Coordinates of C-alpha atoms in Angstrom, one line a residue:
Chain F
A1 CA 0.0 0.0 0.0
Q2 CA 1.2 3.5 -0.7
S3 CA 2.2 5.7 2.2
V4 CA 3.6 9.1 3.1
T5 CA 5.9 9.3 6.1
Q6 CA 6.7 12.6 7.8
L7 CA 9.7 12.4 10.1
G8 CA 9.1 14.3 13.3
S9 CA 5.6 15.2 14.6
H10 CA 7.1 18.4 16.0
V11 CA 9.9 20.6 14.8
S12 CA 11.0 23.7 16.7
V13 CA 13.3 26.4 15.2
S14 CA 14.3 29.9 16.1
E15 CA 13.1 32.8 14.1
G16 CA 15.5 33.4 11.2
A17 CA 16.8 29.8 11.2
L18 CA 16.5 27.2 8.5
V19 CA 13.3 25.2 8.3
L20 CA 13.5 21.6 7.2
L21 CA 10.5 19.3 7.3
R22 CA 11.1 15.8 6.1
C23 CA 8.8 13.7 3.9
N24 CA 9.2 10.3 2.3
Y25 CA 6.7 8.8 -0.1
S26 CA 6.1 5.3 -1.4
S27 CA 7.1 4.7 -5.0
S28 CA 4.5 5.4 -7.6
V29 CA 4.4 6.4 -11.2
P30 CA 3.8 9.3 -11.5
P31 CA 4.3 10.6 -8.0
Y32 CA 2.2 13.8 -7.7
L33 CA 3.4 15.3 -4.4
F34 CA 2.2 18.2 -2.4
W35 CA 2.9 20.1 0.7
Y36 CA -0.1 21.7 2.5
V37 CA -0.1 24.1 5.4
Q38 CA -2.9 24.3 8.0
Y39 CA -3.1 27.2 10.4
P40 CA -5.2 26.8 13.6
N41 CA -9.0 26.6 12.9
Q42 CA -8.5 26.7 9.2
G43 CA -8.5 24.4 6.2
L44 CA -5.5 23.2 4.3
Q45 CA -3.8 25.5 1.9
L46 CA -1.5 24.3 -0.9
L47 CA 2.1 25.4 -0.4
L48 CA 3.6 23.8 -3.4
K49 CA 3.4 20.8 -5.7
Y50 CA 5.5 18.5 -7.8
T51 CA 4.0 16.9 -10.9
T52 CA 6.7 16.7 -13.6
G53 CA 9.7 18.6 -14.8
A54 CA 12.0 20.6 -12.5
T55 CA 12.7 18.7 -9.3
L56 CA 13.2 21.8 -7.2
V57 CA 9.8 23.4 -6.8
K58 CA 9.1 26.8 -5.3
G59 CA 5.9 27.6 -3.4
I60 CA 4.3 30.4 -1.5
N61 CA 5.8 32.2 1.5
G62 CA 9.4 31.4 0.6
F63 CA 9.0 27.6 0.9
E64 CA 10.6 25.2 -1.6
A65 CA 10.9 21.4 -1.9
E66 CA 13.1 19.1 -3.8
F67 CA 11.9 15.9 -5.4
K68 CA 14.5 13.2 -5.1
K69 CA 13.4 10.0 -6.8
S70 CA 16.4 8.0 -5.7
E71 CA 15.6 8.7 -2.1
T72 CA 11.8 8.8 -2.5
S73 CA 11.9 12.1 -0.6
F74 CA 10.2 15.4 -0.9
H75 CA 11.6 17.5 1.9
L76 CA 10.3 21.1 2.5
T77 CA 12.7 23.9 3.3
K78 CA 12.7 27.6 4.0
P79 CA 15.9 29.5 4.5
S80 CA 14.7 31.8 7.3
A81 CA 11.8 31.0 9.6
H82 CA 9.2 33.7 10.5
M83 CA 6.9 33.6 13.4
S84 CA 4.0 33.5 11.0
D85 CA 5.2 30.1 9.7
A86 CA 4.1 28.3 12.9
A87 CA 1.5 25.9 11.7
E88 CA 0.8 22.2 10.9
Y89 CA 2.4 21.0 7.6
F90 CA 1.2 18.0 5.7
C91 CA 3.0 16.2 2.9
A92 CA 0.7 14.4 0.5
Q93 CA 0.7 12.1 -2.5
D94 CA -1.9 11.7 -5.1
T95 CA -2.7 8.1 -5.8
G96 CA -5.0 8.6 -8.7
G97 CA -8.7 8.2 -8.7
F98 CA -9.3 11.2 -6.5
K99 CA -7.5 9.7 -3.5
T100 CA -4.8 11.7 -1.7
I101 CA -2.6 10.1 1.0
F102 CA -1.6 12.5 3.7
G103 CA 1.3 12.2 6.0
A104 CA 0.7 12.4 9.7
G105 CA 1.7 16.0 9.8
T106 CA 4.5 18.0 11.4
R107 CA 3.8 20.9 13.8
L108 CA 6.3 23.7 13.3
F109 CA 7.1 25.9 16.2
V110 CA 9.0 29.1 15.7
K111 CA 10.7 30.6 18.7
A112 CA 11.4 34.3 19.0
Chain Z
D1 CA -11.8 33.1 -7.1
T2 CA -10.1 30.1 -5.5
E3 CA -12.4 29.9 -2.5
V4 CA -14.3 27.1 -1.1
T5 CA -17.0 28.3 1.4
Q6 CA -18.3 26.2 4.2
T7 CA -21.2 26.9 6.5
P8 CA -21.7 26.9 9.4
K9 CA -18.3 27.5 10.9
H10 CA -19.3 25.9 14.2
L11 CA -22.1 23.5 15.0
V12 CA -23.2 22.0 18.3
M13 CA -25.8 19.2 18.1
G14 CA -27.4 16.6 20.2
M15 CA -27.3 12.9 19.4
T16 CA -30.9 13.0 18.2
N17 CA -30.7 16.1 16.0
K18 CA -30.6 16.4 12.3
K19 CA -28.4 19.0 10.8
S20 CA -26.6 19.7 7.5
L21 CA -23.2 21.1 6.5
K22 CA -22.9 23.1 3.3
C23 CA -20.0 23.7 0.9
E24 CA -19.9 25.9 -2.2
Q25 CA -17.3 26.5 -4.8
H26 CA -17.4 28.6 -8.0
M27 CA -14.1 27.5 -9.6
G28 CA -15.8 25.2 -12.0
H29 CA -14.2 22.2 -10.3
R30 CA -16.0 18.9 -11.1
A31 CA -14.7 16.9 -8.1
M32 CA -15.8 17.7 -4.5
Y33 CA -14.8 16.0 -1.3
W34 CA -15.7 15.6 2.3
Y35 CA -13.0 15.0 4.9
K36 CA -13.1 14.4 8.6
Q37 CA -10.2 15.7 10.7
K38 CA -9.7 14.9 14.3
A39 CA -7.3 17.0 16.4
K40 CA -3.6 16.6 15.6
K41 CA -4.4 14.1 12.8
P42 CA -4.4 14.4 9.0
P43 CA -7.7 14.7 7.1
E44 CA -9.6 11.4 6.5
L45 CA -11.4 11.0 3.2
M46 CA -15.2 10.4 3.6
F47 CA -16.8 11.0 0.2
V48 CA -15.9 12.1 -3.3
Y49 CA -18.3 13.4 -5.9
S50 CA -17.2 13.5 -9.5
Y51 CA -19.5 15.3 -12.0
E52 CA -22.2 15.3 -9.3
K53 CA -22.1 11.5 -8.9
L54 CA -20.9 9.8 -5.8
S55 CA -17.5 8.3 -6.8
I56 CA -16.0 7.2 -3.5
N57 CA -17.6 6.3 -0.2
E58 CA -14.9 5.3 2.3
S59 CA -17.3 3.0 4.3
V60 CA -18.7 5.9 6.2
P61 CA -21.6 5.2 8.6
S62 CA -25.0 5.8 7.3
R63 CA -25.6 8.6 9.8
F64 CA -23.6 10.7 7.4
S65 CA -25.4 11.3 4.1
P66 CA -23.8 13.3 1.3
E67 CA -25.7 15.2 -1.4
C68 CA -24.5 17.0 -4.5
P69 CA -27.4 19.1 -5.7
N70 CA -25.3 20.7 -8.5
S71 CA -21.7 21.2 -9.6
S72 CA -21.1 24.0 -7.2
L73 CA -22.7 22.7 -4.0
L74 CA -22.0 19.8 -1.7
N75 CA -24.0 19.0 1.4
L76 CA -23.4 16.6 4.3
H77 CA -26.6 15.6 6.2
L78 CA -26.1 14.5 9.7
H79 CA -28.5 12.4 11.8
A80 CA -28.1 10.5 15.1
L81 CA -24.5 11.3 15.5
Q82 CA -22.3 10.0 18.2
P83 CA -19.9 12.1 20.5
E84 CA -16.9 10.5 18.7
D85 CA -18.1 12.2 15.5
S86 CA -17.0 15.5 16.9
A87 CA -14.4 16.8 14.6
L88 CA -13.5 19.4 12.0
Y89 CA -15.3 18.6 8.7
L90 CA -13.5 19.9 5.6
C91 CA -14.8 20.3 2.1
A92 CA -12.5 20.4 -0.9
S93 CA -12.7 20.6 -4.6
S94 CA -10.3 19.8 -7.4
Q95 CA -10.0 19.8 -11.2
G96 CA -7.6 18.0 -13.5
A97 CA -5.2 15.1 -13.4
E98 CA -2.9 16.7 -10.8
N99 CA -5.8 16.6 -8.2
I100 CA -4.7 19.7 -6.4
Q101 CA -7.3 20.2 -3.8
Y102 CA -8.7 23.5 -2.6
F103 CA -10.0 23.3 1.0
G104 CA -12.7 25.3 2.8
A105 CA -12.1 26.5 6.4
G106 CA -14.1 23.7 7.8
T107 CA -17.0 23.2 10.1
R108 CA -16.1 22.5 13.7
L109 CA -18.8 20.0 14.9
S110 CA -19.4 19.1 18.5
V111 CA -21.8 16.3 19.3
L112 CA -23.2 16.3 22.8

């Protein structure tokens, strides 16, 4: 069965520090991959997506992710964390047929 | 307009009540979804409508009854719910092979 694994249920960084949220997916052809962000009491918002083409994808709010097929990874990064980045982040994989598999989520804390 | 609108934002109901959740989108998307999200968990797929026909039912109890009156609207009828049904209910829509989903802000449901 296909799966998405997010390493670390909680990540804490200082403001201005690098943000790295890890995601590994199960192999699938083609792997449509997504990162969504969820702020408290809100729905999910798409940060970025990988479908085909360039393996480094840029998203909103300064986030980017790199698709590495050899490692089946799709880690999310941001060079400098801001307080407003504190939220829950979900890595997701489209499995076809309208089904999306979500990872368990990573809560990002940003310290002043 | 990339908005999915859900009403109400909050709902408290007794176990014998009948209520409905509503979802609306005007992006021309032909797939619409209901998800259930418990605290600190990823969304769980409940139902998918494609071109106004029920495409996926993830073995959801019959006390949840979806309805898609037209391509822009999606309802979730609730009857005889249990306290464990308390959760955030998210609606989403998508279009195209990439299946990028646009989420509403959700309805926070409490069953007493």
